[in-house]
Coordinates of N, CA, C and O in Angstrom, one line a residue:
M9 N 127.1 63.9 32.8 CA 126.5 63.4 34.0 C 125.4 64.4 34.5 O 124.3 64.0 34.8
R10 N 125.7 65.7 34.4 CA 124.8 66.7 34.8 C 123.5 66.7 33.9 O 122.4 66.8 34.4
E11 N 123.7 66.5 32.6 CA 122.6 66.5 31.7 C 121.7 65.3 32.0 O 120.5 65.3 31.9
W12 N 122.3 64.2 32.4 CA 121.6 63.0 32.7 C 120.7 63.2 33.9 O 119.5 62.8 34.0
L13 N 121.2 63.9 34.9 CA 120.4 64.2 36.1 C 119.2 65.1 35.8 O 118.1 64.9 36.3
I14 N 119.5 66.1 35.0 CA 118.4 67.0 34.6 C 117.3 66.3 33.8 O 116.1 66.4 34.0
A15 N 117.7 65.4 32.9 CA 116.8 64.6 32.1 C 116.0 63.7 33.0 O 114.8 63.5 32.9
A16 N 116.6 63.1 34.0 CA 116.0 62.2 34.9 C 114.9 63.0 35.8 O 113.8 62.5 36.0
M17 N 115.3 64.2 36.1 CA 114.3 65.0 36.9 C 113.1 65.3 36.1 O 111.9 65.2 36.6
F18 N 113.2 65.6 34.8 CA 112.1 65.9 34.0 C 111.2 64.6 33.7 O 110.0 64.7 33.5
L19 N 111.9 63.5 33.6 CA 111.2 62.2 33.4 C 110.4 61.8 34.7 O 109.3 61.3 34.6
L20 N 110.9 62.1 35.9 CA 110.3 61.7 37.1 C 109.2 62.7 37.6 O 108.3 62.3 38.3
L21 N 109.3 63.9 37.1 CA 108.3 64.9 37.5 C 106.9 64.5 37.3 O 106.1 64.6 38.2
P22 N 106.5 64.1 36.1 CA 105.1 63.7 35.9 C 104.7 62.6 36.8 O 103.5 62.6 37.3
A23 N 105.5 61.6 37.1 CA 105.2 60.5 38.0 C 104.9 61.0 39.4 O 104.0 60.6 40.1
C24 N 105.7 62.0 39.9 CA 105.5 62.6 41.2 C 104.2 63.3 41.2 O 103.5 63.3 42.2
L25 N 103.9 64.1 40.2 CA 102.6 64.8 40.2 C 101.4 63.8 40.1 O 100.4 64.1 40.8
A26 N 101.6 62.8 39.4 CA 100.5 61.8 39.3 C 100.3 61.0 40.6 O 99.2 60.6 40.9
A27 N 101.3 60.9 41.4 CA 101.2 60.1 42.6 C 100.5 60.9 43.7 O 100.1 60.3 44.7
R28 N 100.2 62.1 43.5 CA 99.4 62.9 44.5 C 98.0 62.3 44.7 O 97.3 62.0 43.7
D29 N 97.6 62.2 45.9 CA 96.3 61.6 46.2 C 95.2 62.6 45.9 O 95.3 63.8 46.0
K30 N 94.1 62.0 45.4 CA 92.9 62.7 45.1 C 92.2 63.1 46.4 O 92.3 62.4 47.4
P31 N 91.5 64.2 46.5 CA 90.8 64.6 47.7 C 89.7 63.6 48.1 O 89.2 62.9 47.3
C32 N 89.3 63.6 49.4 CA 88.4 62.6 49.9 C 87.0 62.7 49.2 O 86.4 61.7 49.1
R33 N 86.6 63.9 48.8 CA 85.3 64.0 48.1 C 85.2 63.1 46.8 O 84.1 62.8 46.4
S34 N 86.4 62.8 46.3 CA 86.4 61.9 45.1 C 86.4 60.5 45.4 O 86.2 59.6 44.4
N35 N 86.5 60.1 46.6 CA 86.6 58.7 47.0 C 85.2 58.0 46.6 O 84.2 58.5 47.0
P36 N 85.2 56.9 45.8 CA 84.0 56.3 45.4 C 83.2 55.7 46.5 O 82.0 55.4 46.3
M37 N 83.8 55.6 47.7 CA 83.0 55.0 48.9 C 82.3 56.0 49.7 O 81.6 55.7 50.6
V38 N 82.4 57.3 49.4 CA 81.7 58.4 50.1 C 80.2 58.1 49.9 O 79.7 57.9 48.8
R39 N 79.4 58.3 51.0 CA 78.0 57.9 51.0 C 77.1 59.1 51.4 O 76.0 58.8 52.0
G40 N 77.5 60.3 51.1 CA 76.6 61.4 51.4 C 77.3 62.7 51.2 O 78.4 62.8 50.7
K41 N 76.5 63.8 51.5 CA 77.0 65.1 51.3 C 78.0 65.5 52.5 O 77.9 65.0 53.6
S42 N 78.8 66.5 52.2 CA 79.8 66.9 53.2 C 79.1 67.7 54.2 O 78.0 68.2 54.0
F43 N 79.7 67.8 55.4 CA 79.2 68.7 56.5 C 80.4 69.2 57.2 O 81.5 68.6 57.2
V44 N 80.2 70.2 58.0 CA 81.3 70.8 58.8 C 81.1 70.5 60.2 O 80.0 70.6 60.8
V45 N 82.2 70.1 60.9 CA 82.2 69.8 62.3 C 83.2 70.7 63.0 O 84.4 70.7 62.6
H46 N 82.8 71.4 64.0 CA 83.7 72.2 64.8 C 84.1 71.3 65.9 O 83.3 70.8 66.8
G47 N 85.4 70.9 65.9 CA 85.9 69.9 66.8 C 87.4 69.9 67.0 O 88.1 70.7 66.6
R48 N 87.8 68.8 67.8 CA 89.2 68.5 68.1 C 89.6 67.2 67.4 O 89.0 66.2 67.7
L49 N 90.6 67.3 66.6 CA 91.1 66.1 65.9 C 92.3 65.6 66.8 O 93.2 66.4 67.0
S50 N 92.2 64.4 67.2 CA 93.3 63.8 68.1 C 93.6 62.4 67.6 O 92.8 61.8 66.9
V51 N 94.7 61.9 68.1 CA 95.1 60.5 67.9 C 94.7 59.7 69.1 O 95.1 60.1 70.3
Y52 N 94.0 58.6 69.0 CA 93.6 57.7 70.0 C 94.3 56.3 69.9 O 94.7 56.0 68.7
N53 N 94.3 55.5 70.9 CA 94.6 54.1 70.8 C 93.4 53.4 70.2 O 92.3 53.7 70.6
G54 N 93.6 52.5 69.3 CA 92.5 51.8 68.7 C 92.4 52.2 67.3 O 93.2 52.9 66.7
S55 N 91.3 51.7 66.7 CA 91.1 51.9 65.3 C 89.7 52.5 65.1 O 88.7 52.0 65.6
P56 N 89.5 53.5 64.3 CA 90.6 54.3 63.7 C 91.3 55.2 64.7 O 90.7 55.6 65.7
A57 N 92.6 55.4 64.5 CA 93.4 56.2 65.5 C 93.0 57.7 65.4 O 92.9 58.3 66.5
A58 N 92.8 58.3 64.3 CA 92.5 59.7 64.2 C 91.0 59.8 64.3 O 90.2 59.2 63.6
R59 N 90.6 60.7 65.2 CA 89.2 60.9 65.5 C 88.9 62.4 65.8 O 89.7 63.1 66.4
I60 N 87.7 62.8 65.4 CA 87.3 64.2 65.7 C 86.2 64.1 66.7 O 85.2 63.4 66.6
W61 N 86.4 64.8 67.8 CA 85.4 65.0 68.8 C 84.7 66.3 68.5 O 85.3 67.3 68.4
E62 N 83.4 66.2 68.3 CA 82.6 67.4 68.0 C 82.3 68.1 69.3 O 81.7 67.6 70.2
I63 N 82.9 69.3 69.4 CA 82.8 70.1 70.6 C 81.4 70.3 71.1 O 80.5 70.6 70.2
G64 N 81.1 70.1 72.3 CA 79.8 70.3 72.9 C 78.9 69.0 72.8 O 77.7 69.1 73.2
T65 N 79.4 67.9 72.3 CA 78.7 66.7 72.2 C 79.5 65.5 72.7 O 80.6 65.7 73.2
H66 N 78.9 64.3 72.7 CA 79.6 63.1 73.0 C 80.0 62.4 71.7 O 80.4 61.2 71.8
R67 N 79.8 63.0 70.6 CA 80.0 62.4 69.3 C 81.5 62.3 68.9 O 82.2 63.3 69.0
L68 N 81.9 61.2 68.4 CA 83.2 61.0 67.8 C 83.1 60.5 66.4 O 82.2 59.7 66.0
L69 N 83.8 61.1 65.5 CA 83.9 60.7 64.1 C 85.3 60.1 63.9 O 86.3 60.7 64.2
G70 N 85.3 58.9 63.3 CA 86.6 58.2 63.0 C 87.0 58.5 61.6 O 86.2 58.4 60.6
I71 N 88.3 58.8 61.4 CA 88.9 59.0 60.1 C 89.4 57.7 59.6 O 90.4 57.1 60.1
S72 N 88.6 57.1 58.7 CA 88.9 55.8 58.2 C 90.2 55.7 57.4 O 90.3 56.4 56.3
E73 N 91.1 54.9 57.9 CA 92.3 54.6 57.1 C 92.4 53.1 56.9 O 93.5 52.7 56.4
G74 N 91.4 52.4 57.2 CA 91.4 51.0 56.9 C 90.3 50.5 56.0 O 90.5 50.4 54.8
R75 N 89.1 50.3 56.6 CA 88.0 49.8 55.9 C 87.6 50.6 54.6 O 87.3 50.0 53.6
F76 N 87.7 51.9 54.7 CA 87.4 52.8 53.5 C 88.6 53.4 52.9 O 88.4 54.4 52.1
Y77 N 89.7 52.8 53.1 CA 90.9 53.3 52.4 C 91.0 52.8 51.0 O 90.7 51.7 50.7
R78 N 91.3 53.7 50.1 CA 91.5 53.4 48.7 C 92.7 54.0 48.2 O 92.9 55.2 48.4
E79 N 93.6 53.3 47.6 CA 94.9 53.8 47.1 C 94.6 54.9 46.1 O 93.7 54.8 45.3
G80 N 95.3 56.0 46.3 CA 95.1 57.2 45.4 C 94.2 58.2 45.9 O 94.0 59.3 45.3
Y81 N 93.5 58.0 47.1 CA 92.6 58.9 47.7 C 93.1 59.2 49.1 O 93.5 58.4 49.9
A82 N 93.0 60.5 49.5 CA 93.4 61.0 50.8 C 92.2 61.1 51.8 O 91.4 61.9 51.6
N83 N 92.1 60.1 52.7 CA 91.1 60.2 53.8 C 91.5 61.2 54.8 O 90.6 61.8 55.5
L84 N 92.8 61.5 55.0 CA 93.3 62.5 55.9 C 94.4 63.2 55.1 O 95.5 62.6 54.8
P85 N 94.2 64.4 54.7 CA 95.1 65.2 53.9 C 96.5 65.2 54.6 O 96.6 65.4 55.8
E86 N 97.5 65.1 53.8 CA 98.9 65.2 54.2 C 99.2 66.4 55.1 O 99.9 66.4 56.1
S87 N 98.6 67.6 54.7 CA 98.9 68.8 55.4 C 98.4 68.8 56.8 O 98.9 69.5 57.7
I88 N 97.4 67.9 57.1 CA 96.9 67.7 58.4 C 97.6 66.6 59.1 O 98.0 66.7 60.3
K89 N 97.9 65.5 58.4 CA 98.5 64.3 58.9 C 99.9 64.6 59.5 O 100.2 64.1 60.6
V90 N 100.7 65.5 58.9 CA 102.0 65.8 59.4 C 102.0 66.6 60.7 O 103.0 66.6 61.4
R91 N 100.9 67.2 61.0 CA 100.8 68.0 62.3 C 100.2 67.2 63.4 O 100.2 67.7 64.6
L92 N 99.7 66.0 63.2 CA 99.0 65.3 64.2 C 99.8 64.2 64.8 O 100.5 63.4 64.0
D93 N 99.8 64.1 66.1 CA 100.5 63.0 66.8 C 99.9 62.9 68.2 O 98.9 63.6 68.5
F94 N 100.3 61.9 69.0 CA 99.8 61.7 70.3 C 99.9 62.9 71.3 O 99.2 63.0 72.3
E95 N 100.8 63.8 70.9 CA 101.1 64.9 71.8 C 100.5 66.2 71.3 O 100.7 67.3 71.9
T96 N 99.7 66.1 70.2 CA 99.2 67.4 69.6 C 97.7 67.2 69.2 O 97.3 66.1 68.7
D97 N 96.9 68.2 69.6 CA 95.5 68.2 69.2 C 95.3 69.3 68.1 O 95.9 70.4 68.2
L98 N 94.4 69.1 67.2 CA 94.1 70.1 66.2 C 92.7 70.5 66.3 O 91.8 69.6 66.3
Y99 N 92.4 71.8 66.5 CA 91.1 72.3 66.7 C 90.7 73.1 65.4 O 91.6 73.8 64.8
G100 N 89.5 73.0 65.0 CA 89.1 73.7 63.8 C 87.7 73.3 63.3 O 87.0 72.6 63.9
D101 N 87.4 73.9 62.1 CA 86.2 73.5 61.5 C 86.5 72.6 60.3 O 87.1 73.0 59.3
F102 N 86.2 71.3 60.5 CA 86.6 70.2 59.6 C 85.4 70.0 58.6 O 84.3 69.7 59.0
R103 N 85.7 70.0 57.3 CA 84.8 69.6 56.3 C 85.0 68.2 56.0 O 86.1 67.7 55.6
V104 N 84.0 67.3 56.3 CA 84.1 65.9 56.2 C 83.1 65.3 55.3 O 82.0 65.9 55.0
Y105 N 83.4 64.2 54.7 CA 82.4 63.4 53.9 C 82.2 62.0 54.6 O 83.2 61.4 55.0
P106 N 81.0 61.6 54.7 CA 80.7 60.4 55.4 C 80.9 59.1 54.6 O 80.6 59.1 53.4
F107 N 81.4 58.1 55.2 CA 81.4 56.7 54.6 C 80.3 55.9 55.2 O 79.9 54.9 54.6
T108 N 79.8 56.2 56.4 CA 78.8 55.5 57.1 C 77.7 56.4 57.5 O 77.9 57.6 57.6
E109 N 76.5 55.9 57.9 CA 75.4 56.7 58.4 C 75.7 57.2 59.8 O 76.4 56.5 60.5
S110 N 75.1 58.3 60.2 CA 75.2 58.7 61.5 C 74.1 58.0 62.3 O 72.9 58.0 62.0
K111 N 74.6 57.3 63.4 CA 73.7 56.5 64.3 C 74.1 56.8 65.7 O 75.3 56.8 66.0
P112 N 73.1 57.1 66.6 CA 73.4 57.3 68.0 C 74.2 56.2 68.6 O 73.9 55.0 68.4
G113 N 75.3 56.6 69.3 CA 76.1 55.6 70.0 C 77.1 54.8 69.2 O 77.8 54.0 69.6
V114 N 77.1 55.2 67.9 CA 78.1 54.5 66.9 C 79.0 55.5 66.3 O 78.5 56.6 65.8
M115 N 80.3 55.2 66.3 CA 81.2 56.2 65.7 C 81.0 56.2 64.2 O 81.1 55.1 63.5
Q116 N 80.7 57.3 63.6 CA 80.6 57.5 62.2 C 82.0 57.6 61.5 O 82.8 58.3 62.0
L117 N 82.2 56.9 60.4 CA 83.4 56.9 59.7 C 83.3 57.9 58.6 O 82.4 58.0 57.8
V118 N 84.4 58.8 58.5 CA 84.4 59.9 57.6 C 85.8 60.0 57.0 O 86.8 59.4 57.5
C119 N 85.9 60.9 56.0 CA 87.2 61.4 55.6 C 87.2 62.9 55.7 O 86.2 63.5 55.7
I120 N 88.4 63.5 55.8 CA 88.5 65.0 55.9 C 88.9 65.5 54.6 O 89.9 65.1 54.0
E121 N 88.1 66.5 54.1 CA 88.4 67.2 52.9 C 89.3 68.4 53.2 O 90.3 68.7 52.5
A122 N 89.0 69.2 54.2 CA 89.7 70.4 54.5 C 89.4 70.8 56.0 O 88.5 70.3 56.6
V123 N 90.2 71.8 56.4 CA 90.0 72.4 57.8 C 90.2 73.9 57.6 O 91.0 74.4 56.9
R124 N 89.4 74.6 58.4 CA 89.5 76.1 58.5 C 89.7 76.4 59.9 O 89.3 75.7 60.8
S125 N 90.2 77.6 60.2 CA 90.4 78.1 61.5 C 91.2 77.2 62.4 O 90.8 76.9 63.5
L126 N 92.3 76.6 61.8 CA 93.1 75.6 62.5 C 93.8 76.2 63.7 O 94.5 77.2 63.6
V127 N 93.7 75.5 64.9 CA 94.5 75.9 66.0 C 95.2 74.6 66.5 O 94.6 73.6 66.6
I128 N 96.5 74.7 66.7 CA 97.3 73.5 67.1 C 97.7 73.7 68.6 O 98.2 74.7 68.9
R129 N 97.4 72.7 69.4 CA 97.7 72.7 70.8 C 98.4 71.4 71.2 O 98.0 70.4 70.8
K130 N 99.4 71.6 72.1 CA 100.0 70.4 72.7 C 98.9 69.8 73.7 O 98.2 70.4 74.4
T131 N 98.9 68.4 73.7 CA 98.0 67.7 74.5 C 98.4 67.8 76.0 O 99.6 67.5 76.3
P132 N 97.5 68.2 76.9 CA 97.9 68.2 78.3 C 98.3 66.9 78.8 O 97.6 65.9 78.5
K133 N 99.3 66.8 79.6 CA 99.8 65.5 80.2 C 98.8 65.1 81.3 O 98.3 66.0 82.0
Q134 N 98.5 63.8 81.4 CA 97.7 63.3 82.4 C 98.5 63.2 83.7 O 99.7 63.1 83.7
D135 N 97.8 63.2 84.9 CA 98.4 63.0 86.2 C 99.2 61.7 86.2 O 98.6 60.7 85.7
G136 N 100.4 61.7 86.7 CA 101.2 60.5 86.7 C 102.0 60.3 85.5 O 102.8 59.4 85.4
A137 N 101.7 61.0 84.4 CA 102.5 60.8 83.2 C 103.9 61.5 83.4 O 104.0 62.5 84.0
G138 N 104.8 60.8 82.8 CA 106.2 61.3 83.0 C 106.6 62.0 81.8 O 107.5 62.5 81.4

């Protein structure tokens, strides 16, 4: 029985490694060069739920998990996704790749390649929140 379990582990290992998502820069729907945004990544009601507010501006970047989602590609890396929820904000320098053009007054859709200088903060509760 023990030999069977060891053999099964070695057979499944390549499948687990192959199942790993490719980085967003590899997504065939990327439409431009990467850029870095110093901002706050938060979860919002609506679509897309994950959005980056570029600090010092009124600009929001949406992390596309719908329209530009492709199986096998990570639009939001797992290392970031596991830290993000409605009660947590992530601040940092986000390297993103665009799916759509930047237009005034329109949320640009992007994917996140990486983040540097990550700071994790609990979201302040609003007045009247329990």
